[in-house]
C-alpha cells in the first residue's frame, strides 16, 4: 500500500498533483516501449537525413519530401522523451517547458501530415501526368512547398496556443500538471486542417493513382499497340516512378493505420473510457509510425541500404564521397 507521499508528484507541496496509479507492469512496459521506439526513431531518421543531405544523387524532388518527413520524424523521436516523463502523470519540467513541448508536438505532427499531402501530390503528378512531371515538380517547387508547410504549421499553432504561451500554467489545477486549453472552435478548425482535410486529400489522390496504375497494367497485359499520345501521357509511367508510388503508398497506408486511432480517440473524446493499457497502446502506435518510415525505406530502397553502409563505415568522410554513385 503506497503512502500519500508516494502518490504525490511533489510530496513537499500541498498543491501537488497525484500520480496516475496504474499497474507497475503497464508503466514498465510503456517505459521500455517508448524508450526503444525513441532511440530507433532518432537513429534511423538521422541516417535518412544524412543520406539525402550528403549524397548529391539522392537530392531529387521526391527525396526532398522524404527528407522533410525524416526531419519531422526525427523530432518526434526526441519529443518521445517528454512522453516518457509523463508516464506517471507528473510533469517535472516547469510550466514554460510544458507549453513549448505541446507547441512543438503540434507543429511537428502538423508538418508531418502536410508532408504526406505533398508526397501524395508528387506521386499523383508522376503517375497521372508524367509528361509534365519534370516541369511541374522541380527541386525549387518542392523546396517552396516544404518551407510553406513548416512555416504555416509554426504560424498556425503558435497562434492557436498563444493564450497558453502568454500565461504558462494558467490552466493547471495543481503542481505537476501539464494542461493546455484550446478554444472549441479553434480546436475544430485545427482538427480539420491538421487531420480530416489532409487525410481526405491523401486518400482521394492515392485512389486516383491506384486507378491509373490498374488501367496501365491492364493496357500492358492486353498489348494495346494503338493508343493516343494524350491517353499515353496520362497513364504511362516508367517502372521507377511506379515503384516509388508503391513504396510511398505503403508509407501513407502505414501512416493512416498508426495515426487514425489516436485522432479517432481525440475526435470522439472517448479517451476517459479507455483503460490504461489501451491508452498506452494508442500512444505507442502513434509514435511508432515515425520509426516505421525509415524501416520501409530500408526494405524497398536499395540506395538507403547502400548509404547506411557508407555512413556506418565512415566512407562518407572521404573526399568526393558526395558524388558517389548510390543508385
Coordinates of C-alpha atoms in Angstrom, one line a residue:
X1 CA 0.0 0.0 0.0
X2 CA 1.5 3.3 -1.1
X3 CA 1.7 6.2 1.3
X4 CA 0.2 9.6 0.4
X5 CA 3.8 11.0 -0.2
X6 CA 4.5 8.2 -2.7
X7 CA 1.3 9.1 -4.5
X8 CA 2.1 12.8 -4.9
X9 CA 4.2 14.3 -7.7
X10 CA 5.7 16.9 -5.3
X11 CA 5.4 15.5 -1.7
X12 CA 6.6 18.8 -0.2
X13 CA 3.8 20.8 -1.8
X14 CA 0.2 20.8 -0.5
X15 CA -0.9 21.8 -4.0
X16 CA 0.8 18.8 -5.6
X17 CA -1.0 16.6 -8.2
X18 CA -1.4 12.9 -7.5
X19 CA 0.4 10.4 -9.7
X20 CA -1.5 8.3 -12.1
X21 CA -2.0 5.0 -10.4
X22 CA -1.6 2.2 -12.9
X23 CA -0.1 -1.3 -12.6
X24 CA 3.6 -1.4 -12.4
X25 CA 3.8 -3.8 -15.3
X26 CA 1.9 -1.4 -17.6
X27 CA 4.2 1.5 -16.5
X28 CA 7.4 -0.5 -17.2
X29 CA 6.1 -1.9 -20.5
X30 CA 5.2 1.7 -21.6
X31 CA 8.6 3.0 -20.5
X32 CA 10.5 0.3 -22.3
X33 CA 8.4 0.6 -25.5
X34 CA 8.7 4.4 -25.7
X35 CA 12.4 4.3 -24.9
X36 CA 13.1 1.7 -27.6
X37 CA 10.9 3.5 -30.1
X38 CA 12.5 6.8 -29.3
X39 CA 16.1 5.5 -29.8
X40 CA 15.3 3.7 -33.0
X41 CA 13.3 6.7 -34.4
X42 CA 16.1 9.2 -33.7
X43 CA 18.8 6.9 -35.1
X44 CA 17.1 5.6 -38.2
X45 CA 15.7 9.0 -39.3
X46 CA 19.1 10.6 -38.7
X47 CA 20.5 8.1 -41.2
X48 CA 17.9 9.2 -43.7
X49 CA 18.7 12.9 -43.2
X50 CA 22.4 12.3 -43.6
X51 CA 21.9 10.1 -46.7
X52 CA 19.8 12.6 -48.6
X53 CA 21.7 15.7 -47.4
X54 CA 25.1 14.3 -48.2
X55 CA 24.8 12.3 -51.5
X56 CA 24.0 14.6 -54.5
X57 CA 22.5 11.8 -56.5
X58 CA 19.8 11.4 -53.9
X59 CA 18.7 15.0 -53.9
X60 CA 15.7 14.5 -56.2
X61 CA 12.3 16.3 -55.6
X62 CA 10.7 13.1 -54.2
X63 CA 13.7 12.5 -51.8
X64 CA 13.5 16.1 -50.6
X65 CA 10.0 15.3 -49.4
X66 CA 11.3 12.2 -47.7
X67 CA 13.9 14.5 -46.1
X68 CA 11.2 16.7 -44.7
X69 CA 9.3 13.7 -43.4
X70 CA 12.5 12.3 -41.8
X71 CA 13.2 15.7 -40.1
X72 CA 9.7 15.7 -38.5
X73 CA 10.0 12.0 -37.6
X74 CA 13.5 12.7 -36.0
X75 CA 12.0 15.4 -33.8
X76 CA 9.1 13.1 -32.9
X77 CA 11.7 10.7 -31.6
X78 CA 13.3 13.4 -29.4
X79 CA 9.9 14.5 -28.1
X80 CA 9.1 11.0 -27.0
X81 CA 11.5 11.5 -24.1
X82 CA 8.9 14.0 -22.7
X83 CA 6.2 11.5 -23.1
X84 CA 8.3 9.1 -21.0
X85 CA 8.5 11.7 -18.3
X86 CA 4.6 11.8 -18.3
X87 CA 4.2 8.0 -17.7
X88 CA 3.3 8.6 -14.1
X89 CA 1.1 11.6 -14.9
X90 CA 3.6 14.1 -13.4
X91 CA 5.3 17.0 -15.2
X92 CA 8.6 18.0 -13.5
X93 CA 10.0 20.4 -16.1
X94 CA 8.0 23.5 -15.4
X95 CA 5.1 25.3 -17.0
X96 CA 7.1 27.0 -19.8
X97 CA 8.6 23.7 -20.9
X98 CA 5.1 22.2 -20.8
X99 CA 3.8 24.8 -23.3
X100 CA 6.9 24.6 -25.5
X101 CA 6.6 20.8 -25.6
X102 CA 3.0 20.9 -26.7
X103 CA 3.6 23.6 -29.3
X104 CA 6.5 21.6 -30.8
X105 CA 4.3 18.4 -30.7
X106 CA 1.5 20.2 -32.6
X107 CA 3.9 21.8 -35.1
X108 CA 5.8 18.6 -35.9
X109 CA 2.7 16.5 -36.2
X110 CA 1.0 19.0 -38.5
X111 CA 4.2 19.4 -40.7
X112 CA 4.4 15.6 -41.0
X113 CA 0.8 15.4 -42.2
X114 CA 1.4 18.3 -44.6
X115 CA 4.5 16.5 -46.0
X116 CA 2.3 13.4 -46.5
X117 CA 0.0 15.5 -48.6
X118 CA 2.9 16.8 -50.7
X119 CA 4.1 13.2 -51.2
X120 CA 0.7 12.3 -52.5
X121 CA 0.6 15.2 -54.9
X122 CA 4.1 14.3 -56.1
X123 CA 3.0 10.7 -56.8
X124 CA -0.2 11.9 -58.4
X125 CA 1.6 14.1 -60.9
X126 CA 4.3 11.5 -61.6
X127 CA 1.8 8.7 -62.4
X128 CA -1.2 10.6 -63.8
X129 CA 0.6 13.4 -65.7
X130 CA 4.2 12.0 -66.3
X131 CA 4.9 14.2 -69.4
X132 CA 4.6 17.4 -67.3
X133 CA 6.2 16.0 -64.1
X134 CA 9.7 17.3 -64.8
X135 CA 8.4 20.8 -65.3
X136 CA 5.8 20.8 -62.6
X137 CA 7.7 19.1 -59.8
X138 CA 11.2 20.6 -59.5
X139 CA 13.5 20.9 -56.6
X140 CA 12.6 24.6 -56.4
X141 CA 8.8 24.0 -56.2
X142 CA 9.3 21.1 -53.7
X143 CA 11.6 23.3 -51.5
X144 CA 9.0 26.1 -51.6
X145 CA 6.2 23.7 -50.8
X146 CA 8.1 22.1 -47.8
X147 CA 9.0 25.5 -46.4
X148 CA 5.4 26.8 -46.7
X149 CA 4.3 23.6 -45.0
X150 CA 6.6 24.2 -42.0
X151 CA 6.0 27.9 -41.8
X152 CA 2.2 27.6 -41.9
X153 CA 2.4 24.9 -39.2
X154 CA 4.6 27.1 -36.9
X155 CA 2.4 30.2 -37.5
X156 CA -1.0 28.4 -37.1
X157 CA -0.1 26.5 -33.9
X158 CA 1.8 29.4 -32.3
X159 CA -1.4 31.4 -32.8
X160 CA -3.6 28.6 -31.6
X161 CA -1.7 28.2 -28.4
X162 CA -0.9 31.9 -28.0
X163 CA -3.0 32.3 -24.8
X164 CA -1.3 29.3 -23.2
X165 CA 2.1 30.7 -24.2
X166 CA 1.5 34.1 -22.7
X167 CA 0.5 32.6 -19.3
X168 CA 2.2 29.2 -18.8
X169 CA 0.4 27.0 -16.3
X170 CA -2.7 29.1 -16.4
X171 CA -5.0 26.1 -16.7
X172 CA -3.1 23.8 -14.3
X173 CA -5.2 22.8 -11.3
X174 CA -2.3 21.5 -9.3
X175 CA 1.6 21.4 -9.3
X176 CA 3.0 18.8 -11.6
X177 CA 0.2 19.1 -14.2
X178 CA 0.8 19.9 -17.9
X179 CA -2.5 21.2 -19.3
X180 CA -3.2 23.3 -22.3
X181 CA -6.7 24.6 -23.3
X182 CA -7.7 25.4 -26.9
X183 CA -10.8 27.3 -27.9
X184 CA -13.5 24.9 -29.1
X185 CA -14.0 26.5 -32.5
X186 CA -10.2 26.8 -33.0
X187 CA -9.8 23.2 -31.9
X188 CA -12.3 22.0 -34.5
X189 CA -10.6 24.1 -37.2
X190 CA -7.2 22.7 -36.3
X191 CA -8.6 19.1 -36.3
X192 CA -10.0 19.7 -39.8
X193 CA -6.9 21.4 -41.1
X194 CA -4.4 19.1 -39.5
X195 CA -6.1 15.8 -39.9
X196 CA -9.5 15.5 -41.6
X197 CA -8.7 17.7 -44.6
X198 CA -5.2 16.4 -45.3
X199 CA -6.2 12.7 -44.9
X200 CA -9.2 13.2 -47.3
X201 CA -6.8 14.8 -49.9
X202 CA -4.3 11.9 -49.4
X203 CA -7.0 9.2 -49.9
X204 CA -8.5 10.9 -52.9
X205 CA -5.1 11.4 -54.7
X206 CA -3.9 7.8 -54.0
X207 CA -7.2 6.3 -55.1
X208 CA -6.7 8.1 -58.4
X209 CA -3.1 6.9 -58.6
X210 CA -4.3 3.3 -57.9
X211 CA -7.0 3.6 -60.6
X212 CA -4.4 4.8 -63.2
X213 CA -1.9 2.1 -62.2
X214 CA -4.6 -0.6 -62.7
X215 CA -5.5 0.9 -66.0
X216 CA -1.9 0.9 -67.1
X217 CA -1.4 -2.7 -66.0
X218 CA -4.5 -3.8 -68.0
X219 CA -3.3 -2.0 -71.1
X220 CA 0.1 -3.6 -70.9
X221 CA -1.4 -7.1 -70.5
X222 CA -3.7 -6.5 -73.4
X223 CA -0.7 -5.4 -75.6
X224 CA -2.6 -2.4 -76.8
X225 CA -0.4 -1.0 -79.6
X226 CA -2.6 1.8 -80.8
X227 CA -3.0 4.4 -78.1
X228 CA -3.3 8.2 -78.3
X229 CA -0.4 10.3 -77.1
X230 CA -2.7 12.2 -74.8
X231 CA -4.0 8.9 -73.2
X232 CA -0.5 7.6 -73.0
X233 CA 0.7 10.7 -71.2
X234 CA -2.0 10.2 -68.6
X235 CA -1.5 6.5 -67.8
X236 CA 2.1 5.7 -68.7
X237 CA 4.8 6.0 -66.1
X238 CA 8.2 4.3 -66.1
X239 CA 9.0 1.5 -63.7
X240 CA 10.9 3.6 -61.2
X241 CA 8.0 6.0 -60.8
X242 CA 5.6 3.1 -60.3
X243 CA 7.9 1.5 -57.7
X244 CA 8.2 4.8 -55.9
X245 CA 4.4 5.2 -56.0
X246 CA 4.1 1.7 -54.4
X247 CA 6.7 2.4 -51.7
X248 CA 5.3 5.8 -50.8
X249 CA 1.8 4.2 -50.9
X250 CA 3.0 1.8 -48.2
X251 CA 4.3 4.8 -46.2
X252 CA 1.0 6.5 -46.4
X253 CA -1.1 3.4 -45.6
X254 CA 1.1 2.8 -42.5
X255 CA 0.8 6.4 -41.5
X256 CA -3.0 6.3 -41.7
X257 CA -3.1 3.0 -39.7
X258 CA -0.9 4.4 -37.0
X259 CA -2.3 7.9 -36.7
X260 CA -6.1 7.4 -37.2
X261 CA -6.7 5.6 -33.8
X262 CA -5.0 8.5 -32.0
X263 CA -7.0 11.1 -33.8
X264 CA -10.1 8.9 -33.6
X265 CA -9.9 9.0 -29.7
X266 CA -9.3 12.7 -29.7
X267 CA -12.2 13.3 -32.1
X268 CA -14.7 11.3 -30.2
X269 CA -13.5 12.3 -26.8
X270 CA -13.6 8.7 -25.6
X271 CA -10.1 8.7 -24.0
X272 CA -11.7 8.6 -20.5
X273 CA -13.4 5.4 -21.3
X274 CA -10.3 3.5 -22.3
X275 CA -8.2 1.5 -19.8
X276 CA -4.6 2.4 -19.2
X277 CA -3.2 -0.4 -21.4
X278 CA -5.4 0.8 -24.3
X279 CA -4.2 4.4 -23.9
X280 CA -0.6 3.2 -23.8
X281 CA -1.1 1.2 -27.0
X282 CA -2.7 4.1 -28.9
X283 CA 0.2 6.5 -27.9
X284 CA 2.9 3.9 -28.7
X285 CA 1.2 3.2 -32.1
X286 CA 1.1 7.0 -32.9
X287 CA 4.8 7.5 -32.2
X288 CA 5.8 4.1 -33.8
X289 CA 4.8 5.5 -37.2
X290 CA 7.9 7.8 -37.2
X291 CA 10.1 4.8 -36.5
X292 CA 8.5 2.7 -39.3
X293 CA 9.1 5.1 -42.2
X294 CA 12.9 4.6 -42.4
X295 CA 12.4 0.8 -42.0
X296 CA 10.1 0.9 -45.0
X297 CA 12.8 2.8 -47.0
X298 CA 15.4 0.2 -45.9
X299 CA 13.1 -2.6 -47.2
X300 CA 12.2 -1.0 -50.5
X301 CA 15.1 1.3 -51.4
X302 CA 18.5 -0.3 -52.2
X303 CA 20.0 3.2 -52.2
X304 CA 19.1 3.6 -48.5
X305 CA 20.8 0.3 -47.6
X306 CA 23.9 1.3 -49.5
X307 CA 24.1 4.7 -48.0
X308 CA 23.8 3.2 -44.5
X309 CA 26.8 1.0 -45.2
X310 CA 28.8 4.1 -46.4
X311 CA 27.8 6.1 -43.3
X312 CA 28.5 3.3 -40.8
X313 CA 31.9 2.6 -42.4
X314 CA 32.6 6.4 -42.4
X315 CA 33.3 6.3 -46.1
X316 CA 31.2 9.4 -46.5
X317 CA 34.1 11.3 -44.9
X318 CA 36.3 10.6 -47.8
X319 CA 37.0 13.3 -50.4
X320 CA 34.4 13.3 -53.2
X321 CA 32.0 11.0 -51.4
X322 CA 29.2 13.4 -52.2
X323 CA 29.4 12.3 -55.8
X324 CA 29.3 8.6 -55.1
X325 CA 27.1 6.5 -57.4
X326 CA 24.4 5.5 -54.8
X327 CA 21.6 4.4 -57.2

